[in-house]
XYZ file of C-alpha atoms in Angstrom:
246
model
C -7.234 1.364 -15.827
C -6.253 -1.445 -18.185
C -8.513 -4.454 -17.564
C -5.604 -6.790 -18.350
C -3.863 -5.552 -15.186
C -6.824 -6.584 -13.050
C -7.088 -9.918 -14.853
C -3.416 -10.653 -14.230
C -3.618 -9.632 -10.567
C -6.737 -11.757 -10.114
C -4.882 -14.740 -11.567
C -1.967 -14.241 -9.181
C -4.243 -13.989 -6.132
C -6.198 -17.066 -7.203
C -3.135 -19.262 -7.755
C -1.061 -18.360 -4.696
C -1.525 -18.870 -0.966
C 1.557 -17.293 0.580
C 0.924 -13.650 -0.225
C 2.478 -10.817 1.798
C 1.451 -7.188 1.467
C 3.996 -4.402 1.989
C 2.363 -1.001 2.202
C 2.890 2.674 2.842
C 0.998 5.937 3.192
C -0.736 5.595 -0.175
C -3.082 2.926 1.133
C -4.423 5.335 3.763
C -4.837 8.437 1.592
C -8.152 7.007 0.394
C -9.242 7.136 4.047
C -8.495 10.849 4.130
C -5.072 10.634 5.760
C -2.553 12.950 4.056
C 0.575 11.454 2.547
C 3.366 12.671 4.831
C 5.868 12.780 1.970
C 3.745 15.369 0.152
C 3.983 17.995 2.900
C 4.780 21.385 1.359
C 5.280 25.003 2.373
C 1.827 25.244 3.922
C 3.187 23.593 7.072
C 5.885 26.219 7.378
C 3.217 28.873 7.896
C 1.888 27.156 11.013
C 4.952 25.400 12.438
C 8.244 26.920 13.488
C 10.155 23.818 12.364
C 9.907 21.304 9.500
C 7.720 18.275 10.342
C 10.715 15.946 10.018
C 12.442 17.940 12.744
C 9.442 18.048 15.055
C 8.826 14.293 15.006
C 12.419 13.391 15.768
C 13.829 11.771 18.899
C 15.927 14.779 19.860
C 13.104 17.280 19.319
C 10.747 15.212 21.479
C 13.002 16.009 24.434
C 14.072 19.477 23.241
C 10.553 20.944 22.956
C 8.026 18.345 24.099
C 5.123 20.791 24.095
C 5.682 21.734 20.457
C 6.100 18.057 19.578
C 2.725 17.220 21.081
C 1.035 20.257 19.554
C 2.022 18.964 16.117
C 1.412 15.313 16.995
C -2.126 15.853 18.246
C -3.141 17.969 15.263
C -1.424 16.148 12.396
C -0.975 12.517 13.475
C -3.946 11.848 15.777
C -6.776 12.103 13.286
C -10.414 11.792 14.346
C -12.997 9.600 12.666
C -10.689 7.815 10.236
C -11.950 4.521 8.850
C -10.475 1.720 6.732
C -11.085 1.848 2.989
C -11.627 -0.787 0.298
C -7.947 -1.758 0.223
C -7.778 -2.422 3.978
C -10.942 -4.526 3.890
C -9.839 -6.526 0.862
C -6.531 -7.407 2.530
C -8.397 -8.546 5.643
C -10.649 -10.646 3.428
C -7.625 -12.197 1.732
C -6.144 -13.106 5.118
C -9.407 -14.663 6.302
C -9.478 -16.741 3.110
C -5.998 -18.086 3.783
C -4.412 -16.233 0.892
C -2.575 -13.467 2.730
C -0.054 -14.466 5.403
C 1.037 -11.054 6.702
C 0.924 -7.313 6.247
C 4.110 -5.311 6.646
C 3.226 -1.640 6.950
C 5.063 1.642 7.311
C 1.879 3.300 8.547
C 1.059 4.152 12.155
C -2.711 4.644 11.811
C -3.917 1.157 12.806
C -6.389 0.953 9.917
C -5.388 -2.583 8.953
C -6.404 -3.844 12.386
C -9.626 -1.807 12.267
C -10.479 -3.598 9.018
C -9.947 -6.983 10.654
C -6.399 -7.956 9.711
C -4.661 -10.060 12.359
C -1.019 -10.490 11.337
C 0.233 -6.928 10.934
C 3.851 -5.903 11.411
C 3.983 -2.162 12.062
C 7.513 -1.099 11.196
C 7.038 2.440 12.467
C 4.807 1.697 15.454
C 1.272 2.875 16.122
C -0.455 5.980 17.458
C -2.811 3.621 19.318
C -0.037 2.603 21.731
C 1.680 4.885 24.237
C 3.832 4.187 27.268
C 5.248 5.918 30.341
C 8.967 6.614 30.102
C 9.345 5.993 33.841
C 7.289 2.900 34.707
C 6.425 1.657 31.187
C 2.678 1.699 31.895
C 0.599 1.376 28.711
C -2.020 3.867 27.477
C -4.189 4.213 24.394
C -4.410 7.447 22.425
C -7.146 8.903 24.639
C -4.614 10.171 27.160
C -2.685 11.943 24.396
C -5.799 13.633 23.080
C -6.934 14.752 26.539
C -3.507 16.099 27.483
C -4.298 19.263 25.559
C -6.395 20.238 28.614
C -3.635 19.607 31.183
C -1.744 22.569 32.684
C 1.454 21.877 30.707
C -0.402 20.274 27.757
C 1.651 17.096 28.162
C 0.447 13.535 28.832
C 1.524 12.218 32.219
C 1.265 8.726 33.676
C -1.628 8.356 36.114
C 0.436 5.848 38.125
C 3.778 7.591 38.589
C 3.441 10.985 36.917
C 6.098 10.232 34.298
C 6.016 11.595 30.756
C 4.164 9.440 28.225
C 5.686 8.834 24.791
C 3.910 7.476 21.701
C 4.984 4.023 20.541
C 5.970 5.327 17.128
C 9.420 5.284 15.572
C 10.607 8.883 15.434
C 13.355 10.171 13.204
C 16.752 9.217 14.691
C 15.257 6.079 16.252
C 15.823 2.506 15.092
C 13.186 -0.020 14.108
C 12.107 -2.723 16.544
C 14.274 -5.816 15.991
C 11.481 -8.321 16.593
C 9.135 -6.621 14.142
C 11.898 -6.365 11.541
C 12.792 -10.044 11.935
C 9.152 -11.117 11.660
C 8.757 -8.959 8.565
C 11.853 -10.425 6.940
C 10.665 -13.954 7.690
C 7.246 -13.301 6.196
C 8.647 -11.646 3.065
C 11.325 -14.284 2.505
C 8.773 -17.122 2.764
C 6.170 -15.495 0.492
C 5.389 -16.769 -2.985
C 3.867 -13.383 -3.829
C 4.735 -9.901 -2.592
C 2.239 -7.135 -3.278
C 3.715 -3.684 -2.693
C 1.122 -0.944 -2.513
C 0.850 2.739 -1.764
C 4.536 3.412 -1.251
C 7.247 5.139 -3.261
C 9.822 2.841 -1.611
C 11.867 5.867 -0.599
C 11.819 5.455 3.203
C 14.718 3.388 4.507
C 15.487 1.066 6.181
C 11.867 -0.104 5.783
C 11.938 -0.150 1.980
C 15.047 -2.315 2.035
C 13.096 -5.225 3.504
C 11.625 -6.122 0.117
C 15.109 -7.233 -0.961
C 14.469 -10.407 1.054
C 11.716 -11.497 -1.315
C 12.581 -14.656 -3.257
C 9.130 -15.660 -4.499
C 7.637 -15.862 -7.977
C 5.368 -12.813 -8.155
C 6.328 -9.220 -7.374
C 3.357 -6.881 -7.800
C 3.617 -3.100 -7.519
C 0.515 -0.938 -7.118
C 1.224 2.771 -6.754
C 0.057 5.998 -8.351
C 3.582 6.900 -9.405
C 6.677 4.997 -10.503
C 8.977 3.396 -7.929
C 12.627 2.288 -8.080
C 11.428 -1.342 -8.206
C 9.050 -1.067 -11.166
C 11.493 -2.663 -13.600
C 11.872 -5.731 -11.353
C 8.152 -6.431 -10.929
C 6.062 -9.031 -12.737
C 3.084 -6.693 -12.653
C 3.009 -2.905 -12.250
C -0.256 -0.991 -11.839
C -0.166 2.792 -11.583
C -3.511 3.500 -9.927
C -5.046 4.054 -6.460
C -4.679 0.819 -4.522
C -8.241 0.805 -3.193
C -9.563 1.105 -6.727
C -7.415 -1.855 -7.770
C -7.938 -4.248 -4.873
C -11.691 -3.659 -4.707
C -11.977 -5.399 -8.096
C -10.251 -8.567 -6.918
C -12.373 -11.548 -5.912
C -11.032 -13.796 -3.174
């Protein structure tokens, strides 16, 4: 990695206090979570349908058992922990540098690392609710439902079906979270985009609201926004952020 890139990023972090981070799956791959966009034919051996079909709104109701079989095995991962990138962002927030994190991820690792202001565009596997009475549950009830007679999670209060608080295909984003994300991005003096190819819409479109001075892109591969950025670093985000001093 070119040391000038780190020097320039360090200078930006030092001189700005309204930084917002916009991130995707790439920030969690260093925690051992597979990048969903890289799914290949291996999945087709085990699953009767493409993953994008299984985790859709219509499929959730069409074949709920198959949905949860996939969900428990591929999206509810055991023992995952934040990595250097998550901890550095939490450190930046604690130091008053970082104002918000806008994430496309559903793994909750930012909060595990200590970040407070996190806007989860696609929801979180840590939150689940009953479709009948709206009672809240953590992910334990989803994990344990594999032992129930129908292998589905049911509300302990009313018996209704429990649904994860994640945005499935065919579902819209939460308006309040979107509005908070837009506000944070539009008020930022620096936007650091990391671990995302910027190919998932409408989430990726939110960066168009940025009007600040510094657009930084950290990703292993090129993105459609590279030519618009002040600083582009093609490297693992944990490797990059771990070298920044707050």
